Each structure stands twice: as C-alpha cells, then as structure tokens.
Amino acid sequence: MMMNGWGFTGRSGVPMRFEEQYHCYSVAYADKAHLEGGDKILLPPSAFDTLARLNVDYPMLFQLQSPSKGTMTHCGVLEFTAEEGSCYIPFWMMQNLLIEEGSVITVTNVSLPKATFVKLQPQHVDFLEITNPRAVLEHALRNFSCVTKGDVICVPYNNKNYHFELKEVQPQDAACIIETDCNVDFDAPVGYKEPTRERAEVCPSPALSSVSGTSNSQQLSQNGAKAEDEDSKPKGIRIVDGVVVRPDESDCPTGPSTDILAKETGTTGVQPNAAIPIRAPKVNYWAVDAGGGARLDGKNPVALKDKEGNEVDVRKLRAEAAARRAEEAKKNAPKFPTLNNDKPPVPVSKRKTRIGSKFSKRKNGGVSAFEGTGNKM
C-alpha cells in the first residue's frame, strides 16, 4: 500500500476532493476584523483533518458557493479555529455572494492557475486622490490569495475603504496571485468625467462697444463692483501714511483690561505674565527714526519733505520727539512717598575700624611706624 499525498488511499496519483457545507458568519463574529483587508477565511478543525488525508495542492484555495443565490467566489484559508459547523469570511465577500449572517455556503477545495493579467475598476473617483495608487494596491494585494472576475474587493487605506471591481482576469476567470508576476491595469473610475477645456472669452470688437452704450455702462459697473470687492477684502499688515495698519484683531483675545493690571510687582492687581498680551505703544516718529541719513551706496541722501513739499529738519524732529517721550515717561513714572518731598537723606555709616586712629596719630606726631634698633644710625 502506498502513501499518496497525505492520505492512505489505493488510487495512486488521483487527488480527492474536499466539499463541505457550513453556516457562514463575518470575521467580526470571531473578533478578527483585521481580516477584512484580505480574502482569508476561518474553517473548523475537522476541515483540516479531512484535508490532511487528501492529495491537495498548496497553498490551499477554496471555492465558496451559495446554493440559494447561485453566486460564487474564491478565497484562501488562514486558520482552522472556527467552531464546528460554521466558517468565518470577510464581510465584503458575503456581499459578493449576496448572503446574510448564518446563511449556508458550500466550501470546495480547488486548484487555480497563476494569474498573468488583472484589470481593476475603482468604484469611486476618490481613488484618484491617492498619490501612488499602484504601490498602495500592490501592498494591499499581499493579503489576497486569488482573484475572481466580477468580484468587488475592498482595500482599506488611510482610514478609508476603497472598492475595486475585477473587470478582467487571465488566463481564466479565477486565478491565484501568490508568488506570480502579474500585470495590473486600471480602468476609469465609476463616475469619472474627462476634464474639458473651457473656450477663451473673445474680446468684444471696438465697433460693437462704441455703438452699444449699455454694454459699456454694464462693463463699467462690473469693474466698479470688482474694485469694491477688492477694497472690502481684508488685507494683511501694511503701512499707510507712515502708520503700521494691522488686520482686524477683534476676534483675538486681548486679555484683562489694563485698568486691573498691577503697576508694580507686588502691588494689588493682576500681575503681568507671559499669557497677557502687551500692545506696543504708538509712535509718531516713524519716518524720522531711520539713521543719520548716510547711504551705503555712497550716493547723496534725499532730503525729507512733508506733504506740502517743504524740507524737514530730521534732527529737530528727533529732538522734539525725544523731549515728548521724556515728558510722558516722567508723568507716568511711579511716585514714592517721602517725608519733606525732598530727596531722602543718605545714611551715614557708624562702623569703626579695629585699629581706630592708630596710624593717623603716628603720622601726625611724626613718629615712624618702626621704632626698633634697626632704625638707629
């Protein structure tokens, strides 16, 4: 007696067929929702015992058929851990078979040739937004064992499910795509429209525009409306008459009012911190605070003039502006309470040195600091 394949059978070289019926459920029932990105199914352990005794081809491929609907597809197997009498398949495969949870399907072991060409059609134009669709599809098809013509497969990518219809499969309607060089082609997505070039507007002839005054008035009114729209649009930071004009900041939080801010650190009020925005003080010497007037290119500086065209002395304007700033700073300076509104007296130190007036006495007395015998001649 010879051992043919995995089974002990007398029919040498003749593979036996596996065909069973199971109640079908989606892979979510088995807590394996990640299998929705492929075509692997779960079969019961008894199916593995039967297949192990048969002369089957590897990898194991199966044909799923619904007796009630007359639909058919193909798939691979991942594990033999399902409950007896039931199998778990991806939900998109149940949609292709037009069956519901608990329906009865027939599972048959088959042998399929290697695929040489596959043509896919995306079911929505959103697929065109993917930067590299071919690389995404090649990565997703690694989870598939075989393809069947007419099926609609689901490819999850970037938290979104993309569906593709298999329009063409060669060399036959069902083929294996494991370890094979397969050419992939894309058909136009469902709902895709070719972009059309808009015809350029023809400029009106001068004779027509001169005859019809209404058209000119309409055109002028349109131009005026466009100009008003441009003026009404919010603009960015710009300088108008020497003043920096910023966009509207009414929506931005300005923080607490300056009336409740503490004038000094430690006093009553809200203490200044990094969370409180500080608006820079306005200045009126923007045009004159521009250096001493020397140009880097060696040319003579252009004289500064006011609106009437009179020449302005920059140094005089700077001196007046500095005087105004000093006067405002003096007004806003905090005042400390004093006794007689005079300067506070300078405290006099009462410390005494250790030697007191020792050296001063000797100096005034004309006595040398060294009175030993070495000083005598």
XYZ file of C-alpha atoms in Angstrom:
377
model
C 0.000 0.000 0.000
C 1.424 3.398 -0.986
C 1.042 6.761 0.672
C -0.273 9.213 -1.943
C -0.016 12.796 -0.679
C -1.276 12.980 2.888
C -3.853 10.205 2.628
C -3.702 6.429 2.707
C -5.592 5.624 -0.422
C -5.315 2.976 -3.099
C -5.975 5.333 -6.016
C -2.452 6.376 -6.836
C -1.965 9.990 -8.066
C -5.682 10.836 -8.083
C -6.426 13.807 -5.792
C -9.631 13.520 -3.831
C -11.980 16.485 -3.460
C -12.967 18.344 -0.300
C -16.555 19.664 -0.261
C -18.495 20.633 2.851
C -21.359 22.957 3.806
C -21.103 25.431 6.706
C -23.081 28.245 8.273
C -21.332 31.452 7.237
C -20.580 34.430 9.528
C -18.435 37.544 9.098
C -14.955 37.647 10.632
C -16.136 40.278 13.131
C -18.013 37.476 14.946
C -14.646 35.794 15.569
C -13.092 39.074 16.804
C -10.803 39.235 13.757
C -11.973 42.360 11.984
C -8.455 42.934 10.570
C -9.136 40.121 8.065
C -11.442 42.473 6.134
C -8.366 43.625 4.202
C -7.861 40.239 2.512
C -9.598 37.056 1.322
C -8.580 34.640 4.084
C -11.309 32.650 5.865
C -11.502 30.560 9.052
C -12.559 26.894 8.873
C -13.247 24.376 11.693
C -10.545 21.883 12.823
C -12.460 18.972 11.240
C -11.807 20.506 7.813
C -8.068 20.352 8.453
C -8.307 16.669 9.453
C -10.095 15.910 6.188
C -7.724 17.971 4.045
C -4.682 16.363 5.656
C -5.805 12.979 4.341
C -6.269 14.240 0.779
C -3.821 14.899 -2.015
C -4.429 18.676 -2.281
C -2.339 21.425 -3.808
C -0.713 24.115 -1.711
C -1.462 26.833 -0.947
C -4.989 25.668 -0.182
C -7.563 27.541 -2.254
C -11.324 27.158 -1.932
C -14.431 27.921 -3.914
C -17.323 29.459 -1.957
C -20.768 28.985 -3.458
C -24.216 29.967 -2.253
C -26.779 27.293 -3.236
C -29.709 29.635 -2.665
C -28.332 32.656 -4.590
C -26.260 30.854 -7.209
C -23.231 33.116 -6.602
C -19.622 32.004 -6.402
C -16.180 33.347 -5.391
C -12.737 32.043 -4.384
C -10.546 32.534 -1.308
C -7.718 31.189 0.827
C -7.633 29.882 4.403
C -5.837 31.430 7.377
C -6.665 29.224 10.358
C -8.688 26.160 11.295
C -10.038 27.635 14.532
C -13.725 28.163 13.739
C -16.494 26.400 15.578
C -17.690 23.123 14.124
C -20.371 23.553 11.502
C -19.513 27.214 10.818
C -16.956 29.300 8.968
C -15.960 32.979 9.087
C -15.342 35.002 5.931
C -14.810 38.768 5.267
C -17.991 40.807 5.054
C -17.187 42.163 1.566
C -17.089 38.551 0.383
C -20.550 37.989 1.858
C -21.734 40.992 -0.119
C -20.397 39.435 -3.330
C -22.238 36.206 -2.521
C -25.455 38.147 -1.655
C -25.827 36.272 1.638
C -26.542 37.220 5.250
C -25.190 36.126 8.612
C -25.880 32.440 9.231
C -26.506 31.529 5.587
C -25.351 28.130 4.324
C -22.494 28.036 1.801
C -20.606 25.238 0.096
C -16.806 25.196 0.544
C -14.888 23.218 -2.090
C -11.138 22.750 -2.426
C -9.884 23.834 -5.895
C -6.637 24.284 -7.765
C -6.188 27.558 -9.711
C -3.525 28.645 -12.227
C -1.191 31.588 -11.710
C -2.642 34.940 -12.766
C -0.915 36.789 -15.619
C -3.150 39.852 -16.042
C -5.701 41.638 -13.831
C -7.770 44.705 -14.721
C -9.391 46.697 -11.915
C -12.002 49.464 -11.909
C -12.247 51.753 -8.855
C -15.813 52.234 -7.710
C -15.335 55.911 -6.790
C -13.300 58.859 -8.013
C -11.756 59.244 -4.532
C -9.194 56.679 -5.632
C -7.612 59.351 -7.861
C -6.639 61.372 -4.761
C -4.105 58.716 -3.709
C -0.567 59.825 -4.537
C 0.786 56.420 -5.600
C -2.222 54.129 -6.235
C -0.199 51.313 -7.822
C 2.052 50.967 -4.757
C -0.961 51.050 -2.429
C -2.720 48.332 -4.420
C 0.375 46.116 -4.632
C 0.792 46.331 -0.862
C -2.891 45.527 -0.266
C -2.941 42.524 -2.636
C -0.343 40.787 -0.487
C -3.234 39.781 1.786
C -5.089 38.112 -1.099
C -4.630 34.554 -2.342
C -6.712 34.601 -5.519
C -8.984 36.812 -7.581
C -12.279 36.111 -9.331
C -13.715 38.006 -12.278
C -16.772 40.070 -11.319
C -15.899 40.325 -7.615
C -15.664 43.665 -5.830
C -12.720 43.609 -3.426
C -12.190 46.017 -0.520
C -8.815 47.686 0.095
C -8.524 49.683 3.355
C -6.090 52.590 3.180
C -5.648 55.687 5.331
C -8.766 55.009 7.459
C -10.903 54.635 4.350
C -12.189 51.634 2.342
C -11.637 51.639 -1.410
C -13.605 49.153 -3.552
C -12.402 47.720 -6.880
C -14.280 45.580 -9.373
C -12.292 42.871 -11.141
C -13.158 43.543 -14.775
C -10.771 41.018 -16.310
C -8.646 38.120 -15.045
C -6.293 35.991 -17.166
C -5.659 33.158 -18.018
C -9.118 32.262 -16.668
C -11.902 33.888 -14.644
C -10.339 32.753 -11.327
C -6.580 32.698 -10.738
C -4.013 32.567 -7.931
C -1.862 35.672 -7.272
C 0.622 34.165 -4.779
C 4.254 34.366 -5.929
C 3.446 35.311 -9.507
C 4.371 38.106 -11.926
C 1.025 39.659 -12.712
C 0.383 42.737 -14.854
C -2.156 45.118 -13.270
C -4.149 47.677 -15.231
C -6.714 50.258 -14.116
C -9.948 51.217 -15.796
C -11.551 54.671 -15.414
C -13.286 55.019 -12.008
C -17.053 54.929 -11.825
C -18.381 58.480 -12.229
C -15.148 59.834 -13.717
C -15.504 62.563 -16.356
C -12.789 63.753 -18.679
C -11.787 67.378 -17.999
C -12.983 69.713 -20.754
C -11.122 72.832 -21.802
C -13.180 75.982 -21.479
C -13.237 78.187 -24.550
C -11.455 81.505 -24.104
C -13.677 84.543 -23.980
C -13.495 86.557 -27.183
C -12.751 90.250 -26.666
C -15.608 92.476 -27.969
C -14.872 94.458 -31.080
C -14.386 98.236 -30.644
C -17.143 98.970 -33.171
C -19.675 96.992 -31.150
C -18.639 98.564 -27.890
C -18.817 102.074 -29.325
C -22.305 101.532 -30.734
C -23.888 99.957 -27.665
C -23.614 102.296 -24.737
C -25.485 99.960 -22.452
C -22.786 97.324 -22.735
C -20.129 99.896 -21.779
C -22.129 101.016 -18.766
C -22.610 97.435 -17.674
C -18.914 96.746 -18.046
C -18.018 99.848 -16.031
C -20.458 98.876 -13.307
C -18.922 95.384 -13.170
C -15.427 96.838 -12.924
C -16.590 99.140 -10.131
C -18.157 96.223 -8.280
C -14.921 94.253 -8.599
C -12.951 97.194 -7.237
C -15.325 97.498 -4.270
C -14.975 93.769 -3.603
C -11.193 94.079 -3.611
C -11.345 97.020 -1.195
C -13.721 95.140 1.089
C -11.400 92.140 1.287
C -9.294 92.030 4.471
C -5.706 92.922 3.803
C -2.572 91.984 5.663
C -0.099 94.176 7.544
C 0.625 97.324 5.581
C 1.882 100.912 6.072
C -0.485 103.793 5.375
C 0.828 107.377 5.786
C 3.699 106.169 7.928
C 1.445 104.152 10.295
C 1.562 100.359 10.544
C -2.007 99.103 9.903
C -2.748 95.563 11.035
C -5.778 93.363 10.187
C -8.798 93.310 12.435
C -7.906 91.712 15.766
C -11.333 91.995 17.383
C -11.782 88.214 17.441
C -8.429 87.627 19.130
C -8.391 87.534 22.952
C -6.825 90.698 24.331
C -6.536 89.526 27.942
C -7.593 91.500 31.034
C -8.113 95.234 30.919
C -5.132 97.460 31.635
C -7.107 99.077 34.485
C -6.816 95.950 36.639
C -3.141 95.283 35.888
C -0.713 95.892 38.723
C 1.500 98.932 38.149
C 4.403 97.351 40.029
C 5.416 93.857 41.062
C 3.865 93.023 44.436
C 1.091 95.613 44.352
C -2.624 94.893 44.164
C -3.910 93.789 40.777
C -3.237 91.250 38.086
C 0.481 90.604 37.827
C 1.939 90.816 34.302
C 2.840 87.437 32.836
C 3.564 85.822 29.503
C -0.108 84.924 28.968
C -1.183 88.592 28.906
C -0.532 90.256 25.540
C 1.171 93.626 25.664
C 0.402 96.067 22.883
C 3.336 98.151 21.764
C 2.921 101.937 22.279
C 2.144 104.031 19.252
C 4.893 106.285 17.953
C 4.736 109.318 15.719
C 8.352 109.479 14.629
C 8.329 106.507 12.257
C 9.555 108.491 9.263
C 12.433 110.224 11.072
C 13.899 107.275 13.005
C 15.884 105.984 10.041
C 19.569 106.555 10.883
C 21.794 109.516 10.230
C 21.000 109.739 6.534
C 24.210 108.138 5.198
C 23.662 105.730 2.302
C 25.605 102.521 1.878
C 25.950 103.011 -1.865
C 27.749 106.359 -1.452
C 25.048 108.483 -3.034
C 23.800 111.716 -1.520
C 20.783 111.222 0.765
C 17.447 112.535 -0.414
C 16.041 115.361 1.658
C 12.954 114.504 3.739
C 9.889 116.548 2.832
C 6.413 116.834 4.308
C 3.087 116.669 2.467
C 3.345 120.292 1.319
C 6.794 119.713 -0.153
C 8.739 121.678 2.482
C 12.072 120.272 3.578
C 12.068 118.914 7.123
C 14.939 119.012 9.602
C 15.306 115.452 10.802
C 17.410 116.264 13.868
C 14.902 118.830 15.065
C 12.054 116.368 14.751
C 14.032 113.739 16.614
C 14.821 116.167 19.435
C 11.162 117.175 19.760
C 10.044 113.551 19.769
C 12.648 112.625 22.404
C 11.529 115.536 24.571
C 7.905 114.439 24.339
C 8.812 110.877 25.246
C 10.833 112.014 28.248
C 7.969 114.214 29.430
C 5.448 111.376 29.089
C 7.787 108.978 30.891
C 8.161 111.498 33.709
C 4.384 111.801 34.049
C 3.867 108.048 34.062
C 6.748 107.353 36.478
C 5.607 105.979 39.877
C 5.890 108.382 42.817
C 7.357 107.182 46.106
C 6.234 108.865 49.378
C 8.918 110.978 51.099
C 8.992 112.999 54.354
C 9.511 116.549 53.095
C 9.079 115.964 49.352
C 12.870 116.194 49.137
C 15.476 113.659 48.324
C 15.807 111.024 51.033
C 18.875 111.583 53.293
C 21.904 109.442 52.637
C 22.518 107.171 55.648
C 25.906 107.627 57.393
C 27.779 104.508 58.362
C 28.548 104.215 62.119
C 31.086 101.390 61.833
C 34.576 101.840 63.333
C 37.738 100.116 62.223
C 39.636 97.816 64.544
C 42.766 99.952 64.701
C 40.867 103.204 65.048
C 43.234 106.243 64.582
C 46.429 104.365 65.293
C 48.279 105.174 62.124
C 46.852 108.665 61.917
C 48.281 109.563 65.346
C 51.705 108.371 64.472
C 51.560 110.159 61.169
C 50.570 113.426 62.790
C 53.140 113.015 65.524
C 55.968 112.433 63.118
C 56.846 109.053 64.651
C 57.989 106.260 62.405
C 55.999 103.065 62.409
C 59.233 101.077 63.082
C 60.950 102.119 66.328
C 63.354 99.223 66.671
C 67.137 99.374 66.876
C 67.389 98.850 63.175
C 66.225 102.435 62.555
C 69.005 103.974 64.646
C 72.177 105.028 62.949
